[in-house]
């Protein structure tokens, strides 16, 4: 895949992710029962994870350990794509009969954030970033194990309602509130969205670093040592069998008479070493 196609693919996956997240945001605003709505919001991250779409809050954490220009481009294209996908969905929904209710509810959500201070929004964004990394990490690990991804599904269906009911700030969900209320281009709206994005990034990346250096690397080293010990044990068994075979051949006298056989046995010993 050439660079242009890669960029188009990464950007397209970002647009799809933003569009899908709008479904969760819409059902959350439409329902009066916010506990049930917070679980239905999981639909967005579930689809994003299952189809490997490019969602900013699900990707930014891994930038802490995948420090390459290609991955940075992937995250950046995802973020721009999330904005575009969300804008497309919001623009369509504003033409429906639900527009007034959605605009009113989104305006209330946007106003509550405008009434907050930037430090509070940043800190709440950090907490959301932590939960989003945990959800995505659980999904990746569960998928790597094969079979039914119970670990991944539990990660999503616990972390998403948890961040919503706790009032933590999710940058892509905030895009929906501000776009639906028409405040995405206001100075306060831009500041809030940028600060929450930064908070999500910090929370997710710090959690990624802890996960990588405290959990993943020691486990990987232990697995490598176990694999090395297992390989050495097999080599030792092979060497022992070759020596036994050579010793038996020489003690029987066949090793002295059949030089080719003796040579072959020596080669086995050499290869085993």
mmCIF file of C-alpha atoms in Angstrom:
data_model
loop_
_atom_site.group_PDB
_atom_site.id
_atom_site.type_symbol
_atom_site.label_atom_id
_atom_site.label_comp_id
_atom_site.label_asym_id
_atom_site.label_seq_id
_atom_site.Cartn_x
_atom_site.Cartn_y
_atom_site.Cartn_z
ATOM 1 C CA UNK A 1 0.000 0.000 0.000
ATOM 2 C CA UNK A 2 1.549 3.310 -1.090
ATOM 3 C CA UNK A 3 1.594 6.401 1.117
ATOM 4 C CA UNK A 4 -1.419 8.077 -0.517
ATOM 5 C CA UNK A 5 -3.564 4.991 0.001
ATOM 6 C CA UNK A 6 -2.371 4.654 3.600
ATOM 7 C CA UNK A 7 -3.304 8.250 4.332
ATOM 8 C CA UNK A 8 -6.712 7.805 2.693
ATOM 9 C CA UNK A 9 -7.303 4.618 4.686
ATOM 10 C CA UNK A 10 -6.275 6.178 8.013
ATOM 11 C CA UNK A 11 -8.345 9.292 7.365
ATOM 12 C CA UNK A 12 -11.343 7.236 6.224
ATOM 13 C CA UNK A 13 -11.199 5.119 9.368
ATOM 14 C CA UNK A 14 -11.140 8.347 11.372
ATOM 15 C CA UNK A 15 -14.250 9.654 9.618
ATOM 16 C CA UNK A 16 -16.041 6.359 10.222
ATOM 17 C CA UNK A 17 -15.099 6.417 13.913
ATOM 18 C CA UNK A 18 -16.416 9.941 14.406
ATOM 19 C CA UNK A 19 -19.628 9.085 12.592
ATOM 20 C CA UNK A 20 -20.186 5.946 14.699
ATOM 21 C CA UNK A 21 -19.544 7.726 18.010
ATOM 22 C CA UNK A 22 -22.346 10.143 17.110
ATOM 23 C CA UNK A 23 -24.817 7.245 17.430
ATOM 24 C CA UNK A 24 -23.918 6.792 21.083
ATOM 25 C CA UNK A 25 -24.057 10.534 21.727
ATOM 26 C CA UNK A 26 -27.459 10.781 20.037
ATOM 27 C CA UNK A 27 -29.101 8.006 22.035
ATOM 28 C CA UNK A 28 -27.629 9.500 25.223
ATOM 29 C CA UNK A 29 -29.327 12.854 24.541
ATOM 30 C CA UNK A 30 -32.601 11.299 23.413
ATOM 31 C CA UNK A 31 -33.125 9.130 26.511
ATOM 32 C CA UNK A 32 -34.273 10.302 29.918
ATOM 33 C CA UNK A 33 -32.808 7.275 31.702
ATOM 34 C CA UNK A 34 -29.132 8.222 31.632
ATOM 35 C CA UNK A 35 -27.937 4.997 33.243
ATOM 36 C CA UNK A 36 -29.368 2.890 30.432
ATOM 37 C CA UNK A 37 -28.239 5.527 27.918
ATOM 38 C CA UNK A 38 -24.664 5.333 29.201
ATOM 39 C CA UNK A 39 -24.619 1.594 28.459
ATOM 40 C CA UNK A 40 -26.051 2.158 24.982
ATOM 41 C CA UNK A 41 -23.291 4.715 24.419
ATOM 42 C CA UNK A 42 -20.960 1.686 24.460
ATOM 43 C CA UNK A 43 -22.189 0.867 20.953
ATOM 44 C CA UNK A 44 -19.796 3.471 19.548
ATOM 45 C CA UNK A 45 -16.582 2.150 21.112
ATOM 46 C CA UNK A 46 -17.680 -1.443 20.534
ATOM 47 C CA UNK A 47 -18.010 -0.894 16.768
ATOM 48 C CA UNK A 48 -14.824 1.202 16.645
ATOM 49 C CA UNK A 49 -12.857 -1.563 18.382
ATOM 50 C CA UNK A 50 -14.432 -4.469 16.514
ATOM 51 C CA UNK A 51 -13.794 -2.910 13.090
ATOM 52 C CA UNK A 52 -10.446 -1.336 14.034
ATOM 53 C CA UNK A 53 -11.522 2.235 13.272
ATOM 54 C CA UNK A 54 -9.310 5.223 14.000
ATOM 55 C CA UNK A 55 -10.700 6.951 17.106
ATOM 56 C CA UNK A 56 -8.472 9.561 18.747
ATOM 57 C CA UNK A 57 -9.206 8.545 22.338
ATOM 58 C CA UNK A 58 -8.534 4.892 21.532
ATOM 59 C CA UNK A 59 -5.224 5.516 19.728
ATOM 60 C CA UNK A 60 -3.504 8.424 21.453
ATOM 61 C CA UNK A 61 -2.293 6.375 24.436
ATOM 62 C CA UNK A 62 -0.116 4.105 22.291
ATOM 63 C CA UNK A 63 1.788 7.129 21.023
ATOM 64 C CA UNK A 64 3.702 6.935 24.327
ATOM 65 C CA UNK A 65 5.430 3.732 23.218
ATOM 66 C CA UNK A 66 5.049 3.823 19.430
ATOM 67 C CA UNK A 67 7.095 6.976 18.921
ATOM 68 C CA UNK A 68 7.206 7.025 15.141
ATOM 69 C CA UNK A 69 6.242 9.598 12.574
ATOM 70 C CA UNK A 70 3.919 7.090 10.933
ATOM 71 C CA UNK A 71 1.945 6.504 14.130
ATOM 72 C CA UNK A 72 1.788 10.228 14.907
ATOM 73 C CA UNK A 73 0.372 10.777 11.416
ATOM 74 C CA UNK A 74 -2.139 7.985 12.056
ATOM 75 C CA UNK A 75 -3.376 9.623 15.274
ATOM 76 C CA UNK A 76 -3.504 13.097 13.693
ATOM 77 C CA UNK A 77 -5.441 11.872 10.657
ATOM 78 C CA UNK A 78 -7.770 10.011 12.980
ATOM 79 C CA UNK A 79 -8.473 13.150 14.988
ATOM 80 C CA UNK A 80 -9.233 15.236 11.889
ATOM 81 C CA UNK A 81 -11.321 12.368 10.527
ATOM 82 C CA UNK A 82 -13.250 12.141 13.824
ATOM 83 C CA UNK A 83 -14.096 15.837 13.481
ATOM 84 C CA UNK A 84 -15.270 15.396 9.889
ATOM 85 C CA UNK A 85 -17.285 12.256 10.621
ATOM 86 C CA UNK A 86 -18.973 13.870 13.610
ATOM 87 C CA UNK A 87 -19.745 17.017 11.606
ATOM 88 C CA UNK A 88 -21.343 14.973 8.815
ATOM 89 C CA UNK A 89 -23.553 13.063 11.250
ATOM 90 C CA UNK A 90 -24.575 16.167 13.213
ATOM 91 C CA UNK A 91 -25.403 18.043 9.995
ATOM 92 C CA UNK A 92 -27.704 15.211 8.934
ATOM 93 C CA UNK A 93 -29.395 14.884 12.332
ATOM 94 C CA UNK A 94 -30.084 18.623 12.430
ATOM 95 C CA UNK A 95 -32.395 18.110 9.446
ATOM 96 C CA UNK A 96 -34.583 15.555 11.244
ATOM 97 C CA UNK A 97 -37.623 15.870 13.501
ATOM 98 C CA UNK A 98 -35.357 15.187 16.503
ATOM 99 C CA UNK A 99 -33.284 18.289 15.826
ATOM 100 C CA UNK A 100 -34.922 20.568 18.403
ATOM 101 C CA UNK A 101 -34.623 18.041 21.217
ATOM 102 C CA UNK A 102 -31.025 17.206 20.312
ATOM 103 C CA UNK A 103 -30.018 20.867 20.012
ATOM 104 C CA UNK A 104 -31.619 21.720 23.338
ATOM 105 C CA UNK A 105 -29.971 18.806 25.163
ATOM 106 C CA UNK A 106 -26.605 19.414 23.484
ATOM 107 C CA UNK A 107 -26.757 23.123 24.343
ATOM 108 C CA UNK A 108 -27.277 22.225 28.000
ATOM 109 C CA UNK A 109 -24.267 19.877 27.903
ATOM 110 C CA UNK A 110 -22.122 22.507 26.191
ATOM 111 C CA UNK A 111 -23.214 25.190 28.674
ATOM 112 C CA UNK A 112 -22.212 23.032 31.651
ATOM 113 C CA UNK A 113 -18.723 22.774 30.198
ATOM 114 C CA UNK A 114 -18.535 26.474 29.415
ATOM 115 C CA UNK A 115 -19.371 27.137 33.051
ATOM 116 C CA UNK A 116 -16.416 25.037 34.185
ATOM 117 C CA UNK A 117 -12.774 26.142 34.348
ATOM 118 C CA UNK A 118 -10.035 24.803 32.066
ATOM 119 C CA UNK A 119 -8.095 23.060 34.845
ATOM 120 C CA UNK A 120 -11.187 21.110 35.884
ATOM 121 C CA UNK A 121 -11.879 20.120 32.284
ATOM 122 C CA UNK A 122 -8.256 19.065 31.798
ATOM 123 C CA UNK A 123 -8.263 16.881 34.925
ATOM 124 C CA UNK A 124 -11.609 15.306 34.057
ATOM 125 C CA UNK A 125 -10.194 14.675 30.584
ATOM 126 C CA UNK A 126 -7.229 12.844 32.141
ATOM 127 C CA UNK A 127 -9.545 10.527 34.066
ATOM 128 C CA UNK A 128 -11.527 9.777 30.916
ATOM 129 C CA UNK A 129 -8.277 9.095 29.026
ATOM 130 C CA UNK A 130 -7.275 6.546 31.662
ATOM 131 C CA UNK A 131 -10.549 4.666 31.269
ATOM 132 C CA UNK A 132 -10.446 4.792 27.476
ATOM 133 C CA UNK A 133 -6.959 3.296 27.415
ATOM 134 C CA UNK A 134 -8.038 0.519 29.798
ATOM 135 C CA UNK A 135 -11.069 -0.270 27.623
ATOM 136 C CA UNK A 136 -9.018 -0.467 24.420
ATOM 137 C CA UNK A 137 -6.163 -2.397 26.077
ATOM 138 C CA UNK A 138 -8.642 -4.955 27.444
ATOM 139 C CA UNK A 139 -10.157 -5.354 23.984
ATOM 140 C CA UNK A 140 -6.749 -5.828 22.331
ATOM 141 C CA UNK A 141 -5.560 -8.366 24.882
ATOM 142 C CA UNK A 142 -8.816 -10.291 24.746
ATOM 143 C CA UNK A 143 -8.726 -10.390 20.948
ATOM 144 C CA UNK A 144 -5.111 -11.603 20.960
ATOM 145 C CA UNK A 145 -6.092 -14.597 23.111
ATOM 146 C CA UNK A 146 -8.575 -15.779 20.508
ATOM 147 C CA UNK A 147 -12.080 -17.113 20.984
ATOM 148 C CA UNK A 148 -14.912 -15.017 22.388
ATOM 149 C CA UNK A 149 -13.459 -11.678 23.480
ATOM 150 C CA UNK A 150 -15.115 -11.577 26.912
ATOM 151 C CA UNK A 151 -12.304 -9.482 28.409
ATOM 152 C CA UNK A 152 -12.637 -6.884 25.653
ATOM 153 C CA UNK A 153 -16.409 -6.627 25.896
ATOM 154 C CA UNK A 154 -16.290 -6.255 29.673
ATOM 155 C CA UNK A 155 -13.632 -3.563 29.346
ATOM 156 C CA UNK A 156 -15.849 -1.515 27.041
ATOM 157 C CA UNK A 157 -19.131 -2.088 28.855
ATOM 158 C CA UNK A 158 -17.633 -1.113 32.205
ATOM 159 C CA UNK A 159 -15.308 1.748 31.264
ATOM 160 C CA UNK A 160 -17.700 3.709 29.019
ATOM 161 C CA UNK A 161 -20.639 3.920 31.474
ATOM 162 C CA UNK A 162 -18.130 4.577 34.253
ATOM 163 C CA UNK A 163 -16.688 7.665 32.571
ATOM 164 C CA UNK A 164 -20.144 8.948 31.627
ATOM 165 C CA UNK A 165 -21.735 8.490 35.043
ATOM 166 C CA UNK A 166 -18.632 9.966 36.714
ATOM 167 C CA UNK A 167 -18.859 13.109 34.590
ATOM 168 C CA UNK A 168 -15.415 12.686 33.022
ATOM 169 C CA UNK A 169 -14.700 14.547 29.774
ATOM 170 C CA UNK A 170 -14.444 12.729 26.436
ATOM 171 C CA UNK A 171 -13.095 14.948 23.673
ATOM 172 C CA UNK A 172 -14.906 13.295 20.756
ATOM 173 C CA UNK A 173 -18.233 13.239 22.614
ATOM 174 C CA UNK A 174 -17.665 16.935 23.351
ATOM 175 C CA UNK A 175 -17.377 17.545 19.612
ATOM 176 C CA UNK A 176 -20.957 16.327 19.337
ATOM 177 C CA UNK A 177 -22.289 18.596 22.105
ATOM 178 C CA UNK A 178 -20.636 21.686 20.641
ATOM 179 C CA UNK A 179 -21.405 20.889 17.016
ATOM 180 C CA UNK A 180 -25.058 20.100 17.706
ATOM 181 C CA UNK A 181 -25.429 23.335 19.672
ATOM 182 C CA UNK A 182 -23.566 25.303 16.988
ATOM 183 C CA UNK A 183 -20.755 26.357 19.308
ATOM 184 C CA UNK A 184 -17.849 24.462 17.741
ATOM 185 C CA UNK A 185 -16.348 27.616 16.221
ATOM 186 C CA UNK A 186 -16.685 29.853 19.282
ATOM 187 C CA UNK A 187 -13.497 30.720 21.138
ATOM 188 C CA UNK A 188 -14.697 29.090 24.350
ATOM 189 C CA UNK A 189 -15.809 25.994 22.473
ATOM 190 C CA UNK A 190 -12.444 25.606 20.742
ATOM 191 C CA UNK A 191 -10.526 26.062 24.002
ATOM 192 C CA UNK A 192 -12.665 23.508 25.803
ATOM 193 C CA UNK A 193 -12.312 20.919 23.038
ATOM 194 C CA UNK A 194 -8.525 21.403 22.842
ATOM 195 C CA UNK A 195 -8.033 21.248 26.622
ATOM 196 C CA UNK A 196 -10.114 18.071 26.945
ATOM 197 C CA UNK A 197 -8.224 16.498 24.016
ATOM 198 C CA UNK A 198 -4.975 17.259 25.818
ATOM 199 C CA UNK A 199 -6.337 15.774 29.039
ATOM 200 C CA UNK A 200 -7.479 12.611 27.261
ATOM 201 C CA UNK A 201 -4.041 12.318 25.692
ATOM 202 C CA UNK A 202 -2.145 12.753 28.958
ATOM 203 C CA UNK A 203 -4.333 10.284 30.853
ATOM 204 C CA UNK A 204 -4.175 7.691 28.137
ATOM 205 C CA UNK A 205 -0.416 7.988 27.505
ATOM 206 C CA UNK A 206 0.543 7.881 31.184
ATOM 207 C CA UNK A 207 -1.600 4.777 31.645
ATOM 208 C CA UNK A 208 0.018 3.247 28.567
ATOM 209 C CA UNK A 209 3.496 3.839 30.000
ATOM 210 C CA UNK A 210 2.553 2.226 33.302
ATOM 211 C CA UNK A 211 0.979 -0.712 31.483
ATOM 212 C CA UNK A 212 3.976 -1.158 29.186
ATOM 213 C CA UNK A 213 6.812 -0.875 31.700
ATOM 214 C CA UNK A 214 5.146 -2.340 34.783
ATOM 215 C CA UNK A 215 3.010 -5.092 33.245
ATOM 216 C CA UNK A 216 3.854 -5.868 29.621
ATOM 217 C CA UNK A 217 7.664 -5.751 29.594
ATOM 218 C CA UNK A 218 8.229 -7.907 32.691
ATOM 219 C CA UNK A 219 5.731 -10.410 31.305
ATOM 220 C CA UNK A 220 7.448 -10.393 27.909
ATOM 221 C CA UNK A 221 10.864 -10.911 29.551
ATOM 222 C CA UNK A 222 9.503 -13.798 31.619
ATOM 223 C CA UNK A 223 8.018 -15.385 28.491
ATOM 224 C CA UNK A 224 11.314 -14.937 26.595
ATOM 225 C CA UNK A 225 13.296 -16.552 29.438
ATOM 226 C CA UNK A 226 10.841 -19.433 29.601
ATOM 227 C CA UNK A 227 11.092 -19.950 25.826
ATOM 228 C CA UNK A 228 14.907 -19.858 25.994
ATOM 229 C CA UNK A 229 14.990 -22.354 28.858
ATOM 230 C CA UNK A 230 12.623 -24.640 26.958
ATOM 231 C CA UNK A 231 14.788 -24.444 23.824
ATOM 232 C CA UNK A 232 17.950 -25.159 25.823
ATOM 233 C CA UNK A 233 16.261 -28.150 27.454
ATOM 234 C CA UNK A 234 15.330 -29.560 24.053
ATOM 235 C CA UNK A 235 18.879 -28.981 22.739
ATOM 236 C CA UNK A 236 20.282 -30.724 25.807
ATOM 237 C CA UNK A 237 18.024 -33.724 25.237
ATOM 238 C CA UNK A 238 19.050 -33.874 21.596
ATOM 239 C CA UNK A 239 22.748 -33.691 22.491
ATOM 240 C CA UNK A 240 22.387 -36.403 25.110
ATOM 241 C CA UNK A 241 20.689 -38.753 22.652
ATOM 242 C CA UNK A 242 23.355 -38.109 20.008
ATOM 243 C CA UNK A 243 26.180 -38.808 22.460
ATOM 244 C CA UNK A 244 24.469 -41.971 23.681
ATOM 245 C CA UNK A 245 24.027 -43.184 20.113
ATOM 246 C CA UNK A 246 27.671 -42.445 19.284
ATOM 247 C CA UNK A 247 28.917 -44.123 22.462
ATOM 248 C CA UNK A 248 26.854 -47.223 21.726
ATOM 249 C CA UNK A 249 28.147 -47.371 18.145
ATOM 250 C CA UNK A 250 31.775 -47.163 19.290
ATOM 251 C CA UNK A 251 31.334 -49.665 22.145
ATOM 252 C CA UNK A 252 29.729 -52.149 19.714
ATOM 253 C CA UNK A 253 32.651 -51.771 17.369
ATOM 254 C CA UNK A 254 30.476 -50.471 14.570
ATOM 255 C CA UNK A 255 31.786 -46.961 15.007
ATOM 256 C CA UNK A 256 35.357 -48.097 14.218
ATOM 257 C CA UNK A 257 34.349 -50.169 11.231
ATOM 258 C CA UNK A 258 31.736 -47.844 9.713
ATOM 259 C CA UNK A 259 33.529 -44.540 9.377
ATOM 260 C CA UNK A 260 30.589 -42.964 7.570
ATOM 261 C CA UNK A 261 28.260 -43.811 10.451
ATOM 262 C CA UNK A 262 30.750 -42.439 12.984
ATOM 263 C CA UNK A 263 31.085 -39.261 10.945
ATOM 264 C CA UNK A 264 27.318 -38.887 10.838
ATOM 265 C CA UNK A 265 27.091 -39.290 14.608
ATOM 266 C CA UNK A 266 29.770 -36.643 15.094
ATOM 267 C CA UNK A 267 27.812 -34.327 12.841
ATOM 268 C CA UNK A 268 24.724 -34.931 15.002
ATOM 269 C CA UNK A 269 26.689 -33.958 18.086
ATOM 270 C CA UNK A 270 28.009 -30.866 16.345
ATOM 271 C CA UNK A 271 24.550 -29.825 15.186
ATOM 272 C CA UNK A 272 23.091 -30.446 18.640
ATOM 273 C CA UNK A 273 25.665 -28.112 20.168
#
